[in-house]
Coordinates of C-alpha atoms in Angstrom, one line a residue:
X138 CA 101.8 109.5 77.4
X139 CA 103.9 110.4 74.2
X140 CA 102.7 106.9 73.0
X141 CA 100.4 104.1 74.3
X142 CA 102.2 101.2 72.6
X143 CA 104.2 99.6 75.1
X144 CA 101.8 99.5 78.1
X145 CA 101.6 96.4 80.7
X146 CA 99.5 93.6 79.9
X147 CA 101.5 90.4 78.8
X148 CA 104.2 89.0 80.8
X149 CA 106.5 89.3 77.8
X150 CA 108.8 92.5 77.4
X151 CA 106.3 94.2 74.9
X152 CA 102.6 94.8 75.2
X153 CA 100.5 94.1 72.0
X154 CA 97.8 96.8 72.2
X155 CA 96.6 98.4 69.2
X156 CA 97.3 102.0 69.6
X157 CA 93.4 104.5 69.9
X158 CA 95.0 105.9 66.5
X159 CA 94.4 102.0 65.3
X160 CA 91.3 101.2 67.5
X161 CA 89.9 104.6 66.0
X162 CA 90.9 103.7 62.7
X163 CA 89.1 100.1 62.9
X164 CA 85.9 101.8 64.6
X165 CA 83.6 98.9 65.4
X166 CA 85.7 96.4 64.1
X167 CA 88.3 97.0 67.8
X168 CA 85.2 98.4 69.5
X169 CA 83.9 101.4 70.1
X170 CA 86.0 104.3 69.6
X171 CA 88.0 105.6 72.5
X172 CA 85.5 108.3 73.7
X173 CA 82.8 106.2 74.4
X174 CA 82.8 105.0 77.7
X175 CA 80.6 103.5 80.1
X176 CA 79.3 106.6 81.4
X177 CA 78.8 106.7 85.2
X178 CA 78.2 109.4 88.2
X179 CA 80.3 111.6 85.7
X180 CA 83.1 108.7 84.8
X181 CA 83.4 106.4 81.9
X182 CA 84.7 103.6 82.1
X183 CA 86.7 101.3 79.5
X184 CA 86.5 97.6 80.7
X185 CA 87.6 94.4 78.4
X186 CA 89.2 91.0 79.1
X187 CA 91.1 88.3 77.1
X188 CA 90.5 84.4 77.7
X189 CA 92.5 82.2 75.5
X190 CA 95.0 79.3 75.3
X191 CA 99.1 80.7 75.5
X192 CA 101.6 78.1 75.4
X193 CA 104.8 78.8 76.9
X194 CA 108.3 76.9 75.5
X195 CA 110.5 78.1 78.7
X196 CA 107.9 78.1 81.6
X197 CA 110.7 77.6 84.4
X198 CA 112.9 80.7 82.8
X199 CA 115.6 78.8 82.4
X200 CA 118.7 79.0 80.5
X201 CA 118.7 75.4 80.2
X202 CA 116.7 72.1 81.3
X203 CA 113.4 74.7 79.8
X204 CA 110.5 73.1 80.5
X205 CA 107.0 73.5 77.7
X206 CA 103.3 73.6 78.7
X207 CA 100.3 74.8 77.0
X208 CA 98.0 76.8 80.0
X209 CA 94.8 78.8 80.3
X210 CA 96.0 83.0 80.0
X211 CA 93.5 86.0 81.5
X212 CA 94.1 89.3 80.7
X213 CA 91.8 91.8 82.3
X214 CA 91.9 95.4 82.0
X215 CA 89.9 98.3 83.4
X216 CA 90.6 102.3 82.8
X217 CA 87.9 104.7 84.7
X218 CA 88.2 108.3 84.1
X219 CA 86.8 111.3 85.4
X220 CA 87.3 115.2 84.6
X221 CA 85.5 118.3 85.6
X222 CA 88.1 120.8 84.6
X223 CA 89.4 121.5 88.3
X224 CA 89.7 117.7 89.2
X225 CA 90.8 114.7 86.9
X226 CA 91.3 111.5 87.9
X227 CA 92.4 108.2 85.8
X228 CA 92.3 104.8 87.6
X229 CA 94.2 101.7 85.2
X230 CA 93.9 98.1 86.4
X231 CA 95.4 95.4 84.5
X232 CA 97.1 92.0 84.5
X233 CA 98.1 89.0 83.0
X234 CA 97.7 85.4 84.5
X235 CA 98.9 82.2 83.0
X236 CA 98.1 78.9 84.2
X237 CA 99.9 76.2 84.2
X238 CA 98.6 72.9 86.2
X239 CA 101.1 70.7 85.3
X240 CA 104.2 72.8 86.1
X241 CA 104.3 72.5 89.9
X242 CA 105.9 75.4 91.2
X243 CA 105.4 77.3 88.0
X244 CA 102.3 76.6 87.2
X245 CA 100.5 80.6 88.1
X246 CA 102.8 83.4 86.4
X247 CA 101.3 86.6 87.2
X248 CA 102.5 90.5 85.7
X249 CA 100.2 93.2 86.6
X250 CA 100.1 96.8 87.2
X251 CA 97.4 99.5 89.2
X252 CA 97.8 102.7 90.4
X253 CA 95.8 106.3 89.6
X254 CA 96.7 109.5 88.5
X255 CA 95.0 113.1 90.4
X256 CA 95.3 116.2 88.6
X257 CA 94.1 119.5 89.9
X258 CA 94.0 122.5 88.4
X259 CA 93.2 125.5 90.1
X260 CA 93.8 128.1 87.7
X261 CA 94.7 127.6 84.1
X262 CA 98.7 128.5 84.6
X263 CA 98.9 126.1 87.3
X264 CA 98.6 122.1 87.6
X265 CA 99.4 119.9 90.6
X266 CA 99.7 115.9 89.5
X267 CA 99.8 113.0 91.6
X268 CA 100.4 109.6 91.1
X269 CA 100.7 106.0 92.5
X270 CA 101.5 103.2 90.4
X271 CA 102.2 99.3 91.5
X272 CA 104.2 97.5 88.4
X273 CA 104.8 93.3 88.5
X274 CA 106.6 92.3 85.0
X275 CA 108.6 90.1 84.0
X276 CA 110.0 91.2 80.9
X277 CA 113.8 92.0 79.4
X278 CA 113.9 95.7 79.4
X279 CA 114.1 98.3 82.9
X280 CA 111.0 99.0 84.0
X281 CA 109.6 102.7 82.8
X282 CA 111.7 102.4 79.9
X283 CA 108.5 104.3 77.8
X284 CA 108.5 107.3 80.7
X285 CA 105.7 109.8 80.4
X286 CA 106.4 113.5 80.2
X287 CA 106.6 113.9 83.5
X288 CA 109.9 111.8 83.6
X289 CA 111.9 111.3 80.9
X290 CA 115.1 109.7 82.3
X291 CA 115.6 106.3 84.0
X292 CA 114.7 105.7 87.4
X293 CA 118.1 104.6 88.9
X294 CA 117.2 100.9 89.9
X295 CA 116.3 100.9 86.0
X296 CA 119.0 97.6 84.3
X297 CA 118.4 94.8 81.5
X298 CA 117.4 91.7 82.9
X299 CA 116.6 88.1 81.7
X300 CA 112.8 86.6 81.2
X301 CA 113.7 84.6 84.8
X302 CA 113.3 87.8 87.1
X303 CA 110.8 89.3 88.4
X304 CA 110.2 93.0 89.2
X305 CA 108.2 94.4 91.7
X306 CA 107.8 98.2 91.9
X307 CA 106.2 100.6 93.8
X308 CA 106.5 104.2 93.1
X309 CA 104.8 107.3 94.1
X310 CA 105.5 110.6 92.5
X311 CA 104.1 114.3 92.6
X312 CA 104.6 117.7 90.2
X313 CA 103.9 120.8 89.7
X314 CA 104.1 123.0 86.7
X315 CA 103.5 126.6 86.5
X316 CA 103.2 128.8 83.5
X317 CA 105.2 132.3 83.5
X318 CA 104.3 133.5 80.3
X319 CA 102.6 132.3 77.3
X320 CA 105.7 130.7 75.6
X321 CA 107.7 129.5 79.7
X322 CA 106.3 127.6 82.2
X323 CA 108.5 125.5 85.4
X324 CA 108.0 122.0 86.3
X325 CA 109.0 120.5 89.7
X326 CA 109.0 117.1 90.2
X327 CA 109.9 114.6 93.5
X328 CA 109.1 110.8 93.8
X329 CA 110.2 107.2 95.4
X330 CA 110.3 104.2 93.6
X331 CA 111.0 100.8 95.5
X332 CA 112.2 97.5 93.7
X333 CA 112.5 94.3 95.0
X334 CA 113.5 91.2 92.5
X335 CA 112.4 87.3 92.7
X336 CA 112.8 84.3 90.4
X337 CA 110.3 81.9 89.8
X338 CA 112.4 78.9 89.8
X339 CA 114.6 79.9 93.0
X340 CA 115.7 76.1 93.2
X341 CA 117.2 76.2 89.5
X342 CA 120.9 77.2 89.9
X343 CA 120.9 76.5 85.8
X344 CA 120.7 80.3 85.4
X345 CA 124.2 81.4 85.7
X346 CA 127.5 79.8 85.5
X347 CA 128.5 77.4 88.5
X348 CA 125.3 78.5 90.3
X349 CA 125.4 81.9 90.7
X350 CA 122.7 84.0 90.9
X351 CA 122.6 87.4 89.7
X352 CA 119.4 88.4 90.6
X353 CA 119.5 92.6 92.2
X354 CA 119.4 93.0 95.9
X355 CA 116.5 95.1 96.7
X356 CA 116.4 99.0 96.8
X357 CA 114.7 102.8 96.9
X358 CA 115.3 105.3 95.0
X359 CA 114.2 109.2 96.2
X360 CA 114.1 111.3 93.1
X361 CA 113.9 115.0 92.5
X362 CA 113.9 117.0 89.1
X363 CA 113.3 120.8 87.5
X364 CA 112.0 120.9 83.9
X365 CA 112.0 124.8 82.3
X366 CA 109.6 124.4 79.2
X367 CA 109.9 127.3 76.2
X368 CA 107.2 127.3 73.8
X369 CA 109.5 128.1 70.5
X370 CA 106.2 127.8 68.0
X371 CA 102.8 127.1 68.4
X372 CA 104.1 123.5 67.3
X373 CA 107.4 123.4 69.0
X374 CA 108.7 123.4 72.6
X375 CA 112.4 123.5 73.5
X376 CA 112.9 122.6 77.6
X377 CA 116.4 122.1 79.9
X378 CA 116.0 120.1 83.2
X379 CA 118.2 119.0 85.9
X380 CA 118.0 116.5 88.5
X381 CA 119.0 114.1 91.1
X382 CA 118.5 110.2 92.3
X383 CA 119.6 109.2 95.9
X384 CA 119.3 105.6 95.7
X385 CA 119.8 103.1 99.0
X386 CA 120.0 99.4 98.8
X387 CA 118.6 97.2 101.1
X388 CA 122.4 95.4 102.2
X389 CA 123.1 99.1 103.5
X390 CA 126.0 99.1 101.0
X391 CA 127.4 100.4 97.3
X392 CA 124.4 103.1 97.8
X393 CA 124.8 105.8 95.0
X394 CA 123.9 109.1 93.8
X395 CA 122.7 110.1 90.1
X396 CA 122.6 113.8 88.9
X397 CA 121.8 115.3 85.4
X398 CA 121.0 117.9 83.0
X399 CA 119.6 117.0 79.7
X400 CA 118.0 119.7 77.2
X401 CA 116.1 118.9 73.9
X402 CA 113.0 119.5 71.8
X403 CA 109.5 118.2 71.5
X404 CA 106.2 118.5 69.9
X405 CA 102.6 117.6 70.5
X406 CA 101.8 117.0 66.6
X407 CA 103.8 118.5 63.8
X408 CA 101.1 117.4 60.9
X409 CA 101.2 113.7 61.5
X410 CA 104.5 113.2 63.8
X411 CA 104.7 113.4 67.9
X412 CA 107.7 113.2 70.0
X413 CA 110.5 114.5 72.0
X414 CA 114.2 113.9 71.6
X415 CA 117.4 115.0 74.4
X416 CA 120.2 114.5 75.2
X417 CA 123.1 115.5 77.8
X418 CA 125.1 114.2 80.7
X419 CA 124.5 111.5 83.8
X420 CA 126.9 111.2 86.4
X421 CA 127.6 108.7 89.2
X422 CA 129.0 109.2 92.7
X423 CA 129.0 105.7 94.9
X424 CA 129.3 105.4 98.4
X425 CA 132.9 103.9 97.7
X426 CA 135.1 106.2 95.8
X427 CA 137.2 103.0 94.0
X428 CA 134.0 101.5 93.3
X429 CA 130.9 102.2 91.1
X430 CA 131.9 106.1 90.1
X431 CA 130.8 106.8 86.3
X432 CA 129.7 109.1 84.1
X433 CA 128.1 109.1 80.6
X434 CA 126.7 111.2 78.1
X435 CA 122.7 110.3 77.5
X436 CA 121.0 110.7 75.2
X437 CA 117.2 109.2 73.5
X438 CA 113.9 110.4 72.1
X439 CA 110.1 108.5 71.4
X440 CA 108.3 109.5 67.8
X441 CA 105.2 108.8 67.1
X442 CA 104.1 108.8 63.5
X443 CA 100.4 108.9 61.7
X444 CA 100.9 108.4 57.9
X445 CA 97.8 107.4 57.7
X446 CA 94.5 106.7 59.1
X447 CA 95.0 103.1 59.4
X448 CA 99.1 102.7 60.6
X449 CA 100.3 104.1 63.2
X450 CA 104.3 103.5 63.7
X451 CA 106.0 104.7 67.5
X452 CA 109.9 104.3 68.0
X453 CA 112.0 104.8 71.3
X454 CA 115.5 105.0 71.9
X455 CA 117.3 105.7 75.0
X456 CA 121.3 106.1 76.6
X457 CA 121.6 106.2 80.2
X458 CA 123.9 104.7 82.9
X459 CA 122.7 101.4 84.3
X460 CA 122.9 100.4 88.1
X461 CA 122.6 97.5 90.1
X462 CA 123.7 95.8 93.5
X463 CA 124.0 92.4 92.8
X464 CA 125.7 89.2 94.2
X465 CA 129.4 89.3 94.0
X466 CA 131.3 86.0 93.7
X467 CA 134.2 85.4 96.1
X468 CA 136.1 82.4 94.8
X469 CA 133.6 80.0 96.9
X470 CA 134.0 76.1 95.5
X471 CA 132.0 75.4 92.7
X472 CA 127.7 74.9 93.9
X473 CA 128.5 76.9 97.3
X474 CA 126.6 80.3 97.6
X475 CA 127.8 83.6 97.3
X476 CA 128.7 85.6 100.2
X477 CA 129.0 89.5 99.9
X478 CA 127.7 91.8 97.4
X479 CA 129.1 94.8 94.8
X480 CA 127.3 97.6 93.5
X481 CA 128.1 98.4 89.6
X482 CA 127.3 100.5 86.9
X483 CA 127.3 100.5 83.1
X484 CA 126.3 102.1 79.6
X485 CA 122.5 100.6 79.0
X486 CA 121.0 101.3 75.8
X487 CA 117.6 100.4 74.6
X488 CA 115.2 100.8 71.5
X489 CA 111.9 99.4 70.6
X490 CA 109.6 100.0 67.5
X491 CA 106.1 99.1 67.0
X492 CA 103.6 99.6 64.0
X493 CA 100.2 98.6 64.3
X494 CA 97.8 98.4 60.9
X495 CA 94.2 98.5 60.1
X496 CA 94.4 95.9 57.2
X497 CA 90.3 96.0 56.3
X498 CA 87.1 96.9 58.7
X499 CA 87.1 93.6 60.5
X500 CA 91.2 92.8 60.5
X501 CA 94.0 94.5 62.2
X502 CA 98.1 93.2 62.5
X503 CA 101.1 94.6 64.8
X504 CA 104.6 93.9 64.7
X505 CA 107.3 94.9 67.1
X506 CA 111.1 94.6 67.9
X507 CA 113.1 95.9 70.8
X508 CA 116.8 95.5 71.5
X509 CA 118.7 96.4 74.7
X510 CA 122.3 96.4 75.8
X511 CA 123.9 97.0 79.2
X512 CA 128.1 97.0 79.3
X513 CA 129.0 96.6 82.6
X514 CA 132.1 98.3 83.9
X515 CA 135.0 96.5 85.8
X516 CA 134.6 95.3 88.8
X517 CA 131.5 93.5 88.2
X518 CA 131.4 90.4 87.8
X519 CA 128.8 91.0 85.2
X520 CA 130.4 92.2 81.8
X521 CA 127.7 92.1 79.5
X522 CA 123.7 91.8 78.9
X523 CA 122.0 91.7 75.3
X524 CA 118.2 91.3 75.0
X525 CA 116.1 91.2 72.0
X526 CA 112.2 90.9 71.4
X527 CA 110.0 90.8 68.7
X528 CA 106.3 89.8 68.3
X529 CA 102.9 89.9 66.0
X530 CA 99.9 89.5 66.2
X531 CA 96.2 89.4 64.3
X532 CA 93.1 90.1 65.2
X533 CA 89.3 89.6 63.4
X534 CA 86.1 91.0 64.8
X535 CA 83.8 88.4 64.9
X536 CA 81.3 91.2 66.3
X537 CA 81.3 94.8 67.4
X538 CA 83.2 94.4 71.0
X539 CA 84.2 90.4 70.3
X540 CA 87.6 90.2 68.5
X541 CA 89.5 87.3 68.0
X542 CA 92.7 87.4 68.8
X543 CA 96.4 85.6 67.6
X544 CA 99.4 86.9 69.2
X545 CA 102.9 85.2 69.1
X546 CA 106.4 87.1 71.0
X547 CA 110.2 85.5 71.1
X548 CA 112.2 86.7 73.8
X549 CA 116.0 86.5 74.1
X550 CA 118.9 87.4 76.5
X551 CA 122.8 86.2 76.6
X552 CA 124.4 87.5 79.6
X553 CA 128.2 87.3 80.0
X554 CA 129.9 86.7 82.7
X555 CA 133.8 87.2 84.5
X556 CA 133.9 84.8 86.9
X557 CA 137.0 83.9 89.2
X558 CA 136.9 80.0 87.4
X559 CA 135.6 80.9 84.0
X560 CA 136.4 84.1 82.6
X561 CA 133.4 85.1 80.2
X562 CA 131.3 82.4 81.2
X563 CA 127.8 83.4 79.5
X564 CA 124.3 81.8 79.5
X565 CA 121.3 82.5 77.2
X566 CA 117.8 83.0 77.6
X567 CA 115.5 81.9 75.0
X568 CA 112.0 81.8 75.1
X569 CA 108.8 81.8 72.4
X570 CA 105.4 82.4 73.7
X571 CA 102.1 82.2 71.4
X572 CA 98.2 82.8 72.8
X573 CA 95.4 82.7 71.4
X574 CA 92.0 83.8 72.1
X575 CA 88.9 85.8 72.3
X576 CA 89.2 89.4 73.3
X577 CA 86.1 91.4 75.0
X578 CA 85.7 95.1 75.0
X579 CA 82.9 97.3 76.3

C-alpha cells in the first residue's frame, strides 16, 4: 500500500490508525515497533483490540427523526505474516462492533473486513499475487477509494453514498508482473468484485423525498488490466496501462462496460515523499445506447510525506466516472413503492487528507478531512451527492502496549434529488460519532 492511513476499522468513512511512520516514531509509547511480531512456526503476528464507550447522535441513519444512544464499541484487529522469499503470505482480520441495547432494531452495527494476500516468487523477474478480500463498511466514500498498486482505478460498482447504506463486497483478484529488463517490467491483472447494498433502518422511508429509496441494486463486476512499468531513475518510475470492467447487475438490466488508459509517474521514496499521480481517459458503453453512455477524463494521485520523524501527512485525490443501478421513480402516488429501475453514470470526485503526530513519548494526535462529489447525468433521478468527513483523535500510553484512546468523527452527506413531484428535492445526512477507550497492542 502507497499509504496505510485509511484502512477499515471504524464504521465511519475514515479509519484513525496512526501510520508505522507514527507508531515507529512513538516506539513504546504505540507499542512495539512494527517489526516485532509475535513470532510463530516462521509468522509474526500483530494482534490488538479496542474496548471503549462510542456514542452515536444518528444511530438509525437517518436524514431525519435521528435517534442518540451511547453503546459499548469493539475493535479487534489481527495481521499474521509470513515470508520465505519464494512464498509470502499476509492474513488481516478486523472489525468494528457497536452496541446499542436500547435501539431495537439498531442496536448491533457491525463494519468489518478479512481476506489474505499469496505472493510467489519464483525467480526474481517474476511475481504471481493473489488475493481475497471480504469488505462490510458503512461509510461515505466508494469502497477501494485508497487502491493499492495493483489497482489504481475505481472498481465500477465504486459511487458516493450516505452513512444509511451498507456495503458488502467480495472480491477476488490475481497478477502477474514480469521484468524485461532492468528499467521495464509488464503487469497483468484480472479480478471480480461483487456488491450487494442494505440499510439498517429498511422501515424508515425518511431517507429520501416522498419515500423513495435509492439504495443500488446489487451487481459484479469482472475486471481486467495491463500495467507497462519503466524505471526512469533509480527514484522514479513512469508506467501506461489499459483496461476494461464488464459489470452485470442483478435486475439483468442497464449492465455496462468501462474501458481506460491512464499513464503517469510514481516513486517509492524521493528523500521524504512517496506517491504516484495519473491521469487519462474512462469511457462508458451501456447496454442501452440512449441511456447511461459517458465518457470523462480521470485523473488522481496519493502522496505520502515524512518531514519528520514524528508527522507523517498522506493526501489522495481521485476523478473517475461513477455508476450505479438504482431505483427509478415512475410517477407512483406519494408513499407507494417504486417499480422499475435505471442505470446511470456521473463525474465522482474524491480527496481525503490525514496527518498523524508524535506530540511527546507518551502522546500522539490525528486529524483528517475527506470530501467527495458525484454529479449525476440526466436521466437519473439522482442529480447530485456531496459528502464530507473529518475527525481527531488522541491517544496516551498509560504503559508499553496499553494506550488510551479519544477519538471523535462528523460525517455529512446532502443528496439532491429530480423527482416527478419535486424537482430538486434533497435530504441531508448528518451524523457525529465520539469513542473512547482503551486500546491493547501486542
Amino acid at each position: 500500500m502507497l499509504a496505510p492511513l485509511f484502512g477499515f476499522g471504524k464504521a465511519q468513512a475514515l479509519d484513525s490508525t496512526p501510520s508505522p511512520e507514527a507508531a515507529a516514531a512513538l516506539g513504546m509509547a504505540n507499542g512495539p515497533d512494527t517489526s516485532q511480531g509475535l513470532p510463530y512456526a516462521g509468522w509474526l503476528i500483530y494482534p490488538s483490540v479496542f474496548l471503549g464507550s462510542v456514542y452515536n447522535d444518528n444511530i438509525n441513519g437517518g436524514t431525519k427523526d435521528r435517534l442518540s444512544a451511547l453503546g459499548l464499541q469493539i475493535q479487534p484487529r489481527l495481521q499474521a505474516d509470513f515470508d520465505n522469499g519464494l512464498h509470502a503470505i499476509s492474513i488481516y482480520a478486523n472489525g468494528d462492533f457497536q452496541f446499542y441495547p436500547s435501539q431495537g432494531s439498531n442496536s448491533v452495527q457491525a463494519t468489518a473486513r478479512l481476506g489474505a494476500i499469496y505472493t510467489y516468487s519464483p525467480t526474481p523477474d517474476l511475481s504471481v499475487r493473489f488475493q481475497g478480500d471480504f469488505t462490510r463498511m458503512n461509510g461515505l466514500f466508494a469502497p477501494g477509494f485508497w487502491p493499492s498498486s495493483y489497482q489504481t482505478w475505481q472498481p465500477l460498482n465504486s459511487q458516493l453514498t450516505d452513512g444509511s447504506i451498507f456495503t458488502n463486497q467480495y472480491s477476488g483478484s490475481v497478477s502477474v508482473e514480469k521484468e524485461f529488463t532492468d528499467r521495464m517490467s509488464v503487469r497483468v491483472s484480472a479480478g471480480l468484485v461483487y456488491s450487494t447494498f442494505d440499510q439498517p433502518n429498511n422501515d424508515n422511508p425518511s431517507n429520501a423525498p416522498l419515500g423513495v429509496s435509492q439504495v443500488p441494486f446489487n451487481g459484479l463486476d469482472y475486471s481486467l488490466a495491463v500495467r507497462g512499468i519503466n524505471q526512469l531513475t533509480p527514484l522514479i518510475y513512469s508506467f501506461v496501462e489499459t483496461g476494461a470492467d464488464i459489470h452485470r447487475y442483478q435486475k439483468g438490466v442497464g449492465d455496462a462496460n468501462v474501458y481506460r488508459v491512464i499513464g503517469g509517474f510514481g516513486s517509492d521514496l524521493i528523500r521524504l515523499l512517496r506517491g504516484e499521480i495519473y491521469a487519462g481517459y474512462q469511457a462508458r458503453f451501456g447496454s442501452d445506447r440512449d441511456k447511461g453512455s459517458a465518457g470523462l477524463p480521470t485523473f488522481g494521485g496519493r502522496i505520502s510525506y515524512y518531514p519528520t520523524r514524528y508527522l507523517t501527512i498522506s493526501a489522495s485525490a481521485d476523478q473517475t466516472l461513477s455508476f450505479s443501478d438504482t431505483p427509478a421513480s415512475t410517477s407512483p402516488p406519494p408513499g407507494q413503492p417504486i417499480q422499475g429501475s435505471q442505470s446511470t453514470s456521473g463525474n465522482m470526485f474524491q480527496s481525503r487528507i490525514q496527518a498523524d503526530y508524535a506530540l511527546s513519548y507518551v502522546w500522539s494526535a490525528y486529524v483528517q478531512a475527506g470530501y467527495g462529489r458525484t454529479q449525476y447525468r440526466i436521466p437519473s433521478d439522482l442529480a447530485l451527492i456531496e459528502v464530507w468527513s473529518a475527525g481527531a483523535g488522541l491517544r496516551y500510553a498509560l504503559r508499553q502496549n496499553l494506550a488510551l484512546t479519544l477519538d471523535y468523527q462528523f460525517n455529512n452527506s446532502n443528496t439532491k434529488y429530480r423527482t416527478p413531484l419535486a424537482f430538486a428535492a434533497s435530504t441531508q445526512f448528518r451524523q457525529n460519532i465520539i469513542s473512547v477507550g482503551l486500546t491493547y497492542r501486542y
